[in-house]
Amino acid sequence: MNSELLELAESIAVQAGEFALAQRRAGHTATHTKTNELDVVTQVDRDTEAMVLSMIQQARPHDSIMGEEGSNVQGTSGITWVVDPIDGTVNFLYDNGQWAVSLGIVEGDPHPGTWNQLAGVVFNPTAKEVFRATADGPAELNGREIRANLDTPLSHALVATGFAYERKKSEWQARALASVIPEIRDLRRMGAASLDLCSVASGRLDAYYEIGIKPWDYAAGSLIAARAGATLGGLAGAPYGEDMMLAAGGELFHQLEHVLMDYFGPDQPTWPHQ
Ligand code: LIP
C-alpha cells in the first residue's frame, strides 16, 4: 500500500508544483500576512493547497488532510496527508527557486512521536527534483537511491538551519548560532525546511537543525532523511518536533546535539514567550 500512496503523492506533488511554478512565472505574487508582517502567505500558496486537497479527496475520499494554509479534513481511514503547498514561501515570493511542495502521509495521530510515517514526497519544481521515500523502501532523488553522509566530523560539517518570523525568537536563535558557527565548516540558511531535510538525505548537507518548525514542514522530509540513513530527533532523547528538529548522519548527530544543548536543552530558558 505504501508504494501506491507514494505514486499518488508524487503525481499530486508534481502537478501542484508545476501549477505553482507557472503562477510564479506569470508574476502572480499577491500576498497576505499571517502571524505578523514578516510571516506571509501568497495567494498561490492557498490556491495550490486547494488544488492538492481536491486531488487527494478525489483519489482517497476517506483520508484526513492537514495543511499549512488551513486545510483540516477529518476522514475515517486513519491516514492523514500532511501538506505544505509551498515550503519556502519567502523564496517563492522573491523568485528564488529553493521552494517545494511537501506531502507526508502518516497513520495515527498526525504528530511526531505518535504518527507512523508511511510515505513522503518533496518536489522542487524549479530544479525538477522529486525526493521521495516510503517507510519500507530507499530514499530516492529522481528515482536514484540517495544516502546521507555518515562520517563527517563536526569540524567539517556543512550545517543548515532556519529562523522564526518573530524577531524575539530569531534573535534568540541567532545568539545560539554564534556558538555553533565556530565549531563547524560552514552554515547555510536556504529557507525551506523540507528541502534542507532532503539535502541531508542526499549528502548536499551534513546536518540540519531548527526549532519552531511545524509538522507540514517536516512530515515528508523527515521520512526521506531517515530512510537515507540520517539520525533524526530532538535533544536529550526527545522525539523531534517544534522544540527541536535535528537531522545528521552518524556521530555528527550527537556532536551537534551536545553543542545545541547549551542553548536549547531542557535546562535552558524556553523558547521566548512560552
Ligand atoms: C518555512 C520553512 C523555513 C523555516 C520557516 C518556515 P514556509 O516554511 O521551511 O525553512 O525556517 O520558519 O517554517 O512558511 O515557507 O512554508
PDB file of C-alpha atoms and ligand atoms in Angstrom:
ATOM      1  CA  MET A   1       0.000   0.000   0.000  1.00  0.00           C
ATOM      2  CA  ASN A   2       2.846   2.394   0.809  1.00  0.00           C
ATOM      3  CA  SER A   3       4.136   2.317  -2.750  1.00  0.00           C
ATOM      4  CA  GLU A   4       0.669   3.079  -4.159  1.00  0.00           C
ATOM      5  CA  LEU A   5       0.403   6.031  -1.771  1.00  0.00           C
ATOM      6  CA  LEU A   6       3.859   7.160  -2.836  1.00  0.00           C
ATOM      7  CA  GLU A   7       2.973   7.087  -6.548  1.00  0.00           C
ATOM      8  CA  LEU A   8      -0.197   9.046  -5.887  1.00  0.00           C
ATOM      9  CA  ALA A   9       1.646  11.579  -3.691  1.00  0.00           C
ATOM     10  CA  GLU A  10       4.291  12.075  -6.352  1.00  0.00           C
ATOM     11  CA  SER A  11       1.723  12.644  -9.066  1.00  0.00           C
ATOM     12  CA  ILE A  12      -0.161  15.193  -6.906  1.00  0.00           C
ATOM     13  CA  ALA A  13       3.035  16.981  -5.790  1.00  0.00           C
ATOM     14  CA  VAL A  14       4.308  17.295  -9.358  1.00  0.00           C
ATOM     15  CA  GLN A  15       1.000  18.623 -10.722  1.00  0.00           C
ATOM     16  CA  ALA A  16       0.673  21.075  -7.831  1.00  0.00           C
ATOM     17  CA  GLY A  17       4.296  22.185  -8.106  1.00  0.00           C
ATOM     18  CA  GLU A  18       4.049  22.765 -11.854  1.00  0.00           C
ATOM     19  CA  PHE A  19       0.889  24.811 -11.280  1.00  0.00           C
ATOM     20  CA  ALA A  20       2.610  26.966  -8.636  1.00  0.00           C
ATOM     21  CA  LEU A  21       5.687  27.437 -10.828  1.00  0.00           C
ATOM     22  CA  ALA A  22       3.540  28.535 -13.782  1.00  0.00           C
ATOM     23  CA  GLN A  23       1.763  31.014 -11.496  1.00  0.00           C
ATOM     24  CA  ARG A  24       5.113  32.378 -10.296  1.00  0.00           C
ATOM     25  CA  ARG A  25       6.385  32.717 -13.867  1.00  0.00           C
ATOM     26  CA  ALA A  26       3.206  34.596 -14.744  1.00  0.00           C
ATOM     27  CA  GLY A  27       4.094  37.065 -11.970  1.00  0.00           C
ATOM     28  CA  HIS A  28       1.355  36.135  -9.509  1.00  0.00           C
ATOM     29  CA  THR A  29       2.791  37.202  -6.160  1.00  0.00           C
ATOM     30  CA  ALA A  30      -0.165  38.650  -4.236  1.00  0.00           C
ATOM     31  CA  THR A  31       0.446  38.094  -0.527  1.00  0.00           C
ATOM     32  CA  HIS A  32      -1.441  38.101   2.742  1.00  0.00           C
ATOM     33  CA  THR A  33       0.127  38.247   6.213  1.00  0.00           C
ATOM     34  CA  LYS A  34      -0.276  35.547   8.865  1.00  0.00           C
ATOM     35  CA  THR A  35       1.092  35.859  12.438  1.00  0.00           C
ATOM     36  CA  ASN A  36       2.956  39.129  11.719  1.00  0.00           C
ATOM     37  CA  GLU A  37       4.035  41.320   8.791  1.00  0.00           C
ATOM     38  CA  LEU A  38       7.048  39.097   8.010  1.00  0.00           C
ATOM     39  CA  ASP A  39       5.070  35.852   8.100  1.00  0.00           C
ATOM     40  CA  VAL A  40       3.461  35.879   4.672  1.00  0.00           C
ATOM     41  CA  VAL A  41       1.419  33.566   2.506  1.00  0.00           C
ATOM     42  CA  THR A  42       0.901  34.116  -1.202  1.00  0.00           C
ATOM     43  CA  GLN A  43      -2.387  33.591  -2.972  1.00  0.00           C
ATOM     44  CA  VAL A  44      -0.570  30.872  -4.918  1.00  0.00           C
ATOM     45  CA  ASP A  45       0.136  29.005  -1.634  1.00  0.00           C
ATOM     46  CA  ARG A  46      -3.603  28.996  -0.966  1.00  0.00           C
ATOM     47  CA  ASP A  47      -4.618  28.059  -4.491  1.00  0.00           C
ATOM     48  CA  THR A  48      -2.032  25.274  -4.582  1.00  0.00           C
ATOM     49  CA  GLU A  49      -3.246  23.865  -1.271  1.00  0.00           C
ATOM     50  CA  ALA A  50      -6.836  23.907  -2.593  1.00  0.00           C
ATOM     51  CA  MET A  51      -5.671  22.020  -5.686  1.00  0.00           C
ATOM     52  CA  VAL A  52      -3.809  19.424  -3.591  1.00  0.00           C
ATOM     53  CA  LEU A  53      -6.826  18.995  -1.352  1.00  0.00           C
ATOM     54  CA  SER A  54      -9.161  18.375  -4.249  1.00  0.00           C
ATOM     55  CA  MET A  55      -6.785  15.843  -5.862  1.00  0.00           C
ATOM     56  CA  ILE A  56      -6.394  13.927  -2.573  1.00  0.00           C
ATOM     57  CA  GLN A  57     -10.138  13.921  -1.951  1.00  0.00           C
ATOM     58  CA  GLN A  58     -10.868  12.689  -5.424  1.00  0.00           C
ATOM     59  CA  ALA A  59      -8.413   9.782  -5.142  1.00  0.00           C
ATOM     60  CA  ARG A  60      -8.832   8.972  -1.427  1.00  0.00           C
ATOM     61  CA  PRO A  61     -12.125  10.374  -0.112  1.00  0.00           C
ATOM     62  CA  HIS A  62     -11.783   8.751   3.345  1.00  0.00           C
ATOM     63  CA  ASP A  63      -8.344  10.150   4.276  1.00  0.00           C
ATOM     64  CA  SER A  64      -7.751  13.097   6.612  1.00  0.00           C
ATOM     65  CA  ILE A  65      -5.866  16.191   5.415  1.00  0.00           C
ATOM     66  CA  MET A  66      -3.913  18.723   7.471  1.00  0.00           C
ATOM     67  CA  GLY A  67      -2.490  21.650   5.502  1.00  0.00           C
ATOM     68  CA  GLU A  68      -0.330  24.630   6.386  1.00  0.00           C
ATOM     69  CA  GLU A  69      -2.824  27.061   4.880  1.00  0.00           C
ATOM     70  CA  GLY A  70      -5.733  25.824   6.952  1.00  0.00           C
ATOM     71  CA  SER A  71      -6.978  22.575   5.403  1.00  0.00           C
ATOM     72  CA  ASN A  72      -8.404  20.375   8.112  1.00  0.00           C
ATOM     73  CA  VAL A  73     -10.364  17.410   6.766  1.00  0.00           C
ATOM     74  CA  GLN A  74     -11.345  14.658   9.195  1.00  0.00           C
ATOM     75  CA  GLY A  75     -11.530  11.326   7.371  1.00  0.00           C
ATOM     76  CA  THR A  76     -12.258   7.801   8.589  1.00  0.00           C
ATOM     77  CA  SER A  77      -9.382   5.766   7.099  1.00  0.00           C
ATOM     78  CA  GLY A  78      -6.852   6.555   9.867  1.00  0.00           C
ATOM     79  CA  ILE A  79      -4.488   8.008   7.235  1.00  0.00           C
ATOM     80  CA  THR A  80      -3.585  11.714   7.185  1.00  0.00           C
ATOM     81  CA  TRP A  81      -1.950  13.733   4.424  1.00  0.00           C
ATOM     82  CA  VAL A  82       0.232  16.460   5.929  1.00  0.00           C
ATOM     83  CA  VAL A  83       0.516  19.154   3.264  1.00  0.00           C
ATOM     84  CA  ASP A  84       2.805  22.121   2.735  1.00  0.00           C
ATOM     85  CA  PRO A  85       1.737  23.514  -0.667  1.00  0.00           C
ATOM     86  CA  ILE A  86       4.770  25.806  -0.876  1.00  0.00           C
ATOM     87  CA  ASP A  87       7.506  25.274   1.677  1.00  0.00           C
ATOM     88  CA  GLY A  88       9.870  28.202   1.297  1.00  0.00           C
ATOM     89  CA  THR A  89       7.175  30.805   0.629  1.00  0.00           C
ATOM     90  CA  VAL A  90       9.589  33.721   1.010  1.00  0.00           C
ATOM     91  CA  ASN A  91      11.894  32.170  -1.611  1.00  0.00           C
ATOM     92  CA  PHE A  92       8.854  31.732  -3.887  1.00  0.00           C
ATOM     93  CA  LEU A  93       7.965  35.384  -3.383  1.00  0.00           C
ATOM     94  CA  TYR A  94      11.480  36.501  -4.333  1.00  0.00           C
ATOM     95  CA  ASP A  95      11.634  34.086  -7.295  1.00  0.00           C
ATOM     96  CA  ASN A  96      14.427  32.148  -5.633  1.00  0.00           C
ATOM     97  CA  GLY A  97      13.957  28.524  -6.724  1.00  0.00           C
ATOM     98  CA  GLN A  98      14.528  26.920  -3.327  1.00  0.00           C
ATOM     99  CA  TRP A  99      10.893  26.042  -2.571  1.00  0.00           C
ATOM    100  CA  ALA A 100       8.944  22.814  -2.738  1.00  0.00           C
ATOM    101  CA  VAL A 101       5.626  21.038  -2.437  1.00  0.00           C
ATOM    102  CA  SER A 102       5.831  18.686   0.552  1.00  0.00           C
ATOM    103  CA  LEU A 103       3.374  15.813   1.081  1.00  0.00           C
ATOM    104  CA  GLY A 104       3.770  13.464   4.049  1.00  0.00           C
ATOM    105  CA  ILE A 105       1.374  10.551   4.545  1.00  0.00           C
ATOM    106  CA  VAL A 106       1.043   9.213   8.082  1.00  0.00           C
ATOM    107  CA  GLU A 107      -1.094   6.797  10.047  1.00  0.00           C
ATOM    108  CA  GLY A 108      -2.460   7.560  13.537  1.00  0.00           C
ATOM    109  CA  ASP A 109      -2.360  10.852  15.432  1.00  0.00           C
ATOM    110  CA  PRO A 110      -0.645  13.170  12.914  1.00  0.00           C
ATOM    111  CA  HIS A 111       2.177  14.397  15.148  1.00  0.00           C
ATOM    112  CA  PRO A 112       5.761  13.227  15.577  1.00  0.00           C
ATOM    113  CA  GLY A 113       6.207  10.716  18.364  1.00  0.00           C
ATOM    114  CA  THR A 114       2.745   9.264  17.739  1.00  0.00           C
ATOM    115  CA  TRP A 115       2.474   9.105  13.952  1.00  0.00           C
ATOM    116  CA  ASN A 116       3.519   6.191  11.841  1.00  0.00           C
ATOM    117  CA  GLN A 117       5.030   7.616   8.656  1.00  0.00           C
ATOM    118  CA  LEU A 118       4.028   5.734   5.516  1.00  0.00           C
ATOM    119  CA  ALA A 119       5.369   7.802   2.621  1.00  0.00           C
ATOM    120  CA  GLY A 120       6.717  11.236   1.769  1.00  0.00           C
ATOM    121  CA  VAL A 121       7.370  13.297  -1.362  1.00  0.00           C
ATOM    122  CA  VAL A 122       9.142  16.654  -1.660  1.00  0.00           C
ATOM    123  CA  PHE A 123       9.071  18.190  -5.146  1.00  0.00           C
ATOM    124  CA  ASN A 124      11.212  21.186  -6.125  1.00  0.00           C
ATOM    125  CA  PRO A 125       9.585  22.403  -9.386  1.00  0.00           C
ATOM    126  CA  THR A 126      12.392  24.805 -10.322  1.00  0.00           C
ATOM    127  CA  ALA A 127      15.070  22.109 -10.145  1.00  0.00           C
ATOM    128  CA  LYS A 128      12.637  19.379 -11.341  1.00  0.00           C
ATOM    129  CA  GLU A 129      13.727  17.242  -8.415  1.00  0.00           C
ATOM    130  CA  VAL A 130      11.497  14.676  -6.726  1.00  0.00           C
ATOM    131  CA  PHE A 131      12.728  13.392  -3.371  1.00  0.00           C
ATOM    132  CA  ARG A 132      10.694  10.502  -2.048  1.00  0.00           C
ATOM    133  CA  ALA A 133      10.602   7.537   0.304  1.00  0.00           C
ATOM    134  CA  THR A 134       8.287   5.005   1.858  1.00  0.00           C
ATOM    135  CA  ALA A 135       8.668   3.570   5.361  1.00  0.00           C
ATOM    136  CA  ASP A 136       9.973   0.327   3.905  1.00  0.00           C
ATOM    137  CA  GLY A 137      11.924   1.476   0.865  1.00  0.00           C
ATOM    138  CA  PRO A 138      15.010   3.516  -0.021  1.00  0.00           C
ATOM    139  CA  ALA A 139      15.123   7.306  -0.166  1.00  0.00           C
ATOM    140  CA  GLU A 140      15.290   8.457  -3.782  1.00  0.00           C
ATOM    141  CA  LEU A 141      16.044  11.558  -5.825  1.00  0.00           C
ATOM    142  CA  ASN A 142      14.520  11.347  -9.303  1.00  0.00           C
ATOM    143  CA  GLY A 143      14.430   7.563  -8.996  1.00  0.00           C
ATOM    144  CA  ARG A 144      18.043   7.092  -7.806  1.00  0.00           C
ATOM    145  CA  GLU A 145      18.798   5.947  -4.277  1.00  0.00           C
ATOM    146  CA  ILE A 146      20.344   8.617  -2.048  1.00  0.00           C
ATOM    147  CA  ARG A 147      22.313   8.252   1.195  1.00  0.00           C
ATOM    148  CA  ALA A 148      23.170  10.724   3.952  1.00  0.00           C
ATOM    149  CA  ASN A 149      26.797  11.453   4.839  1.00  0.00           C
ATOM    150  CA  LEU A 150      27.649   9.304   7.849  1.00  0.00           C
ATOM    151  CA  ASP A 151      31.301  10.117   8.537  1.00  0.00           C
ATOM    152  CA  THR A 152      31.578  13.899   8.710  1.00  0.00           C
ATOM    153  CA  PRO A 153      33.121  15.206  11.945  1.00  0.00           C
ATOM    154  CA  LEU A 154      31.604  18.335  13.489  1.00  0.00           C
ATOM    155  CA  SER A 155      34.587  20.475  12.499  1.00  0.00           C
ATOM    156  CA  HIS A 156      33.973  19.644   8.803  1.00  0.00           C
ATOM    157  CA  ALA A 157      30.184  19.710   8.833  1.00  0.00           C
ATOM    158  CA  LEU A 158      28.124  21.830   6.450  1.00  0.00           C
ATOM    159  CA  VAL A 159      25.049  22.647   8.531  1.00  0.00           C
ATOM    160  CA  ALA A 160      21.752  24.336   7.655  1.00  0.00           C
ATOM    161  CA  THR A 161      19.282  25.992   9.976  1.00  0.00           C
ATOM    162  CA  GLY A 162      16.349  28.386   9.847  1.00  0.00           C
ATOM    163  CA  PHE A 163      14.872  31.251  11.809  1.00  0.00           C
ATOM    164  CA  ALA A 164      11.420  32.145  13.085  1.00  0.00           C
ATOM    165  CA  TYR A 165       9.475  35.051  11.583  1.00  0.00           C
ATOM    166  CA  GLU A 166       9.085  36.588  15.060  1.00  0.00           C
ATOM    167  CA  ARG A 167      12.028  38.873  15.871  1.00  0.00           C
ATOM    168  CA  LYS A 168      12.391  37.911  19.548  1.00  0.00           C
ATOM    169  CA  LYS A 169      12.632  34.290  18.549  1.00  0.00           C
ATOM    170  CA  SER A 170      15.026  34.846  15.656  1.00  0.00           C
ATOM    171  CA  GLU A 171      17.258  36.971  17.888  1.00  0.00           C
ATOM    172  CA  TRP A 172      17.460  34.095  20.372  1.00  0.00           C
ATOM    173  CA  GLN A 173      18.189  31.627  17.550  1.00  0.00           C
ATOM    174  CA  ALA A 174      20.930  33.935  16.238  1.00  0.00           C
ATOM    175  CA  ARG A 175      22.621  34.045  19.643  1.00  0.00           C
ATOM    176  CA  ALA A 176      22.755  30.253  19.710  1.00  0.00           C
ATOM    177  CA  LEU A 177      24.127  30.190  16.194  1.00  0.00           C
ATOM    178  CA  ALA A 178      27.078  32.333  17.237  1.00  0.00           C
ATOM    179  CA  SER A 179      28.339  29.388  19.249  1.00  0.00           C
ATOM    180  CA  VAL A 180      27.598  26.800  16.540  1.00  0.00           C
ATOM    181  CA  ILE A 181      29.451  28.514  13.683  1.00  0.00           C
ATOM    182  CA  PRO A 182      32.987  28.326  15.149  1.00  0.00           C
ATOM    183  CA  GLU A 183      32.532  24.552  15.627  1.00  0.00           C
ATOM    184  CA  ILE A 184      31.590  23.653  12.041  1.00  0.00           C
ATOM    185  CA  ARG A 185      32.809  24.011   8.442  1.00  0.00           C
ATOM    186  CA  ASP A 186      30.112  26.495   7.417  1.00  0.00           C
ATOM    187  CA  LEU A 187      26.460  27.338   7.663  1.00  0.00           C
ATOM    188  CA  ARG A 188      23.606  27.570   5.127  1.00  0.00           C
ATOM    189  CA  ARG A 189      20.190  29.223   5.524  1.00  0.00           C
ATOM    190  CA  MET A 190      18.337  28.147   2.425  1.00  0.00           C
ATOM    191  CA  GLY A 191      14.774  28.811   3.564  1.00  0.00           C
ATOM    192  CA  ALA A 192      12.803  25.608   3.044  1.00  0.00           C
ATOM    193  CA  ALA A 193      12.904  23.030   5.836  1.00  0.00           C
ATOM    194  CA  SER A 194      11.628  20.183   3.649  1.00  0.00           C
ATOM    195  CA  LEU A 195      14.473  20.728   1.178  1.00  0.00           C
ATOM    196  CA  ASP A 196      17.010  21.091   3.998  1.00  0.00           C
ATOM    197  CA  LEU A 197      15.991  17.629   5.212  1.00  0.00           C
ATOM    198  CA  CYS A 198      16.219  16.270   1.666  1.00  0.00           C
ATOM    199  CA  SER A 199      19.671  17.844   1.357  1.00  0.00           C
ATOM    200  CA  VAL A 200      20.768  15.908   4.437  1.00  0.00           C
ATOM    201  CA  ALA A 201      19.285  12.805   2.799  1.00  0.00           C
ATOM    202  CA  SER A 202      21.249  13.351  -0.401  1.00  0.00           C
ATOM    203  CA  GLY A 203      24.564  14.420   1.165  1.00  0.00           C
ATOM    204  CA  ARG A 204      24.308  18.035  -0.001  1.00  0.00           C
ATOM    205  CA  LEU A 205      24.377  18.996   3.670  1.00  0.00           C
ATOM    206  CA  ASP A 206      25.812  17.119   6.622  1.00  0.00           C
ATOM    207  CA  ALA A 207      23.220  18.317   9.117  1.00  0.00           C
ATOM    208  CA  TYR A 208      20.176  20.495   9.656  1.00  0.00           C
ATOM    209  CA  TYR A 209      18.582  21.801  12.835  1.00  0.00           C
ATOM    210  CA  GLU A 210      15.786  24.211  13.566  1.00  0.00           C
ATOM    211  CA  ILE A 211      13.351  24.960  16.350  1.00  0.00           C
ATOM    212  CA  GLY A 212       9.809  26.141  15.799  1.00  0.00           C
ATOM    213  CA  ILE A 213       9.006  24.260  12.605  1.00  0.00           C
ATOM    214  CA  LYS A 214       5.644  22.557  12.124  1.00  0.00           C
ATOM    215  CA  PRO A 215       4.552  19.077  11.014  1.00  0.00           C
ATOM    216  CA  TRP A 216       3.904  20.175   7.415  1.00  0.00           C
ATOM    217  CA  ASP A 217       7.500  21.450   7.178  1.00  0.00           C
ATOM    218  CA  TYR A 218       8.962  18.030   8.005  1.00  0.00           C
ATOM    219  CA  ALA A 219       6.301  15.282   7.595  1.00  0.00           C
ATOM    220  CA  ALA A 220       7.812  14.204   4.257  1.00  0.00           C
ATOM    221  CA  GLY A 221      11.441  15.336   4.570  1.00  0.00           C
ATOM    222  CA  SER A 222      11.978  13.610   7.922  1.00  0.00           C
ATOM    223  CA  LEU A 223      10.999  10.232   6.471  1.00  0.00           C
ATOM    224  CA  ILE A 224      13.205  10.798   3.417  1.00  0.00           C
ATOM    225  CA  ALA A 225      16.206  11.736   5.597  1.00  0.00           C
ATOM    226  CA  ALA A 226      15.638   8.778   7.930  1.00  0.00           C
ATOM    227  CA  ARG A 227      15.368   6.321   5.028  1.00  0.00           C
ATOM    228  CA  ALA A 228      18.628   7.756   3.661  1.00  0.00           C
ATOM    229  CA  GLY A 229      20.355   6.742   6.886  1.00  0.00           C
ATOM    230  CA  ALA A 230      20.345  10.014   8.841  1.00  0.00           C
ATOM    231  CA  THR A 231      19.508  10.152  12.539  1.00  0.00           C
ATOM    232  CA  LEU A 232      16.639  12.457  13.473  1.00  0.00           C
ATOM    233  CA  GLY A 233      15.499  13.605  16.881  1.00  0.00           C
ATOM    234  CA  GLY A 234      15.109  16.343  19.414  1.00  0.00           C
ATOM    235  CA  LEU A 235      17.575  16.902  22.251  1.00  0.00           C
ATOM    236  CA  ALA A 236      18.270  14.577  25.199  1.00  0.00           C
ATOM    237  CA  GLY A 237      16.294  11.680  23.755  1.00  0.00           C
ATOM    238  CA  ALA A 238      13.151  13.685  22.948  1.00  0.00           C
ATOM    239  CA  PRO A 239      11.415  12.992  19.633  1.00  0.00           C
ATOM    240  CA  TYR A 240      11.848  15.706  17.022  1.00  0.00           C
ATOM    241  CA  GLY A 241       9.138  18.333  16.825  1.00  0.00           C
ATOM    242  CA  GLU A 242       8.527  22.017  17.298  1.00  0.00           C
ATOM    243  CA  ASP A 243      11.031  22.146  20.216  1.00  0.00           C
ATOM    244  CA  MET A 244      13.850  20.859  18.015  1.00  0.00           C
ATOM    245  CA  MET A 245      14.406  19.100  14.719  1.00  0.00           C
ATOM    246  CA  LEU A 246      17.957  17.818  14.386  1.00  0.00           C
ATOM    247  CA  ALA A 247      18.969  15.647  11.437  1.00  0.00           C
ATOM    248  CA  ALA A 248      22.527  14.427  10.822  1.00  0.00           C
ATOM    249  CA  GLY A 249      24.385  11.285   9.846  1.00  0.00           C
ATOM    250  CA  GLY A 250      26.333   9.089  12.267  1.00  0.00           C
ATOM    251  CA  GLU A 251      28.199  10.582  15.254  1.00  0.00           C
ATOM    252  CA  LEU A 252      27.617  14.095  13.973  1.00  0.00           C
ATOM    253  CA  PHE A 253      24.082  13.921  15.379  1.00  0.00           C
ATOM    254  CA  HIS A 254      25.458  13.593  18.937  1.00  0.00           C
ATOM    255  CA  GLN A 255      28.260  16.120  18.427  1.00  0.00           C
ATOM    256  CA  LEU A 256      25.811  18.761  17.255  1.00  0.00           C
ATOM    257  CA  GLU A 257      23.304  17.791  19.937  1.00  0.00           C
ATOM    258  CA  HIS A 258      26.000  18.445  22.525  1.00  0.00           C
ATOM    259  CA  VAL A 259      26.614  21.979  21.173  1.00  0.00           C
ATOM    260  CA  LEU A 260      22.895  22.754  20.894  1.00  0.00           C
ATOM    261  CA  MET A 261      22.141  21.540  24.428  1.00  0.00           C
ATOM    262  CA  ASP A 262      23.873  24.651  25.813  1.00  0.00           C
ATOM    263  CA  TYR A 263      21.168  26.811  24.265  1.00  0.00           C
ATOM    264  CA  PHE A 264      18.132  24.682  23.631  1.00  0.00           C
ATOM    265  CA  GLY A 265      18.487  21.808  26.155  1.00  0.00           C
ATOM    266  CA  PRO A 266      15.927  21.020  28.856  1.00  0.00           C
ATOM    267  CA  ASP A 267      17.878  23.058  31.473  1.00  0.00           C
ATOM    268  CA  GLN A 268      17.946  26.201  29.349  1.00  0.00           C
ATOM    269  CA  PRO A 269      15.370  29.006  29.179  1.00  0.00           C
ATOM    270  CA  THR A 270      12.475  28.068  26.939  1.00  0.00           C
ATOM    271  CA  TRP A 271      11.574  29.481  23.554  1.00  0.00           C
ATOM    272  CA  PRO A 272      10.673  33.180  24.121  1.00  0.00           C
ATOM    273  CA  HIS A 273       7.017  33.754  25.075  1.00  0.00           C
ATOM    274  CA  GLN A 274       6.339  30.188  26.209  1.00  0.00           C
TER     275      GLN A 274
HETATM  276  C1  LIP B   1       9.312  27.923   6.365  1.00  0.00           C
HETATM  277  C2  LIP B   1      10.434  26.892   6.457  1.00  0.00           C
HETATM  278  C3  LIP B   1      11.726  27.657   6.691  1.00  0.00           C
HETATM  279  C4  LIP B   1      11.634  27.963   8.140  1.00  0.00           C
HETATM  280  C5  LIP B   1      10.478  28.899   8.391  1.00  0.00           C
HETATM  281  C6  LIP B   1       9.176  28.393   7.789  1.00  0.00           C
HETATM  282  P1  LIP B   1       7.086  28.162   4.920  1.00  0.00           P
HETATM  283  O1  LIP B   1       8.121  27.355   5.877  1.00  0.00           O
HETATM  284  O2  LIP B   1      10.523  25.904   5.634  1.00  0.00           O
HETATM  285  O3  LIP B   1      12.907  26.963   6.426  1.00  0.00           O
HETATM  286  O4  LIP B   1      12.825  28.482   8.620  1.00  0.00           O
HETATM  287  O5  LIP B   1      10.349  29.089   9.769  1.00  0.00           O
HETATM  288  O6  LIP B   1       8.579  27.417   8.569  1.00  0.00           O
HETATM  289  O7  LIP B   1       6.457  29.187   5.809  1.00  0.00           O
HETATM  290  O8  LIP B   1       7.872  28.785   3.816  1.00  0.00           O
HETATM  291  O9  LIP B   1       6.129  27.129   4.449  1.00  0.00           O
END
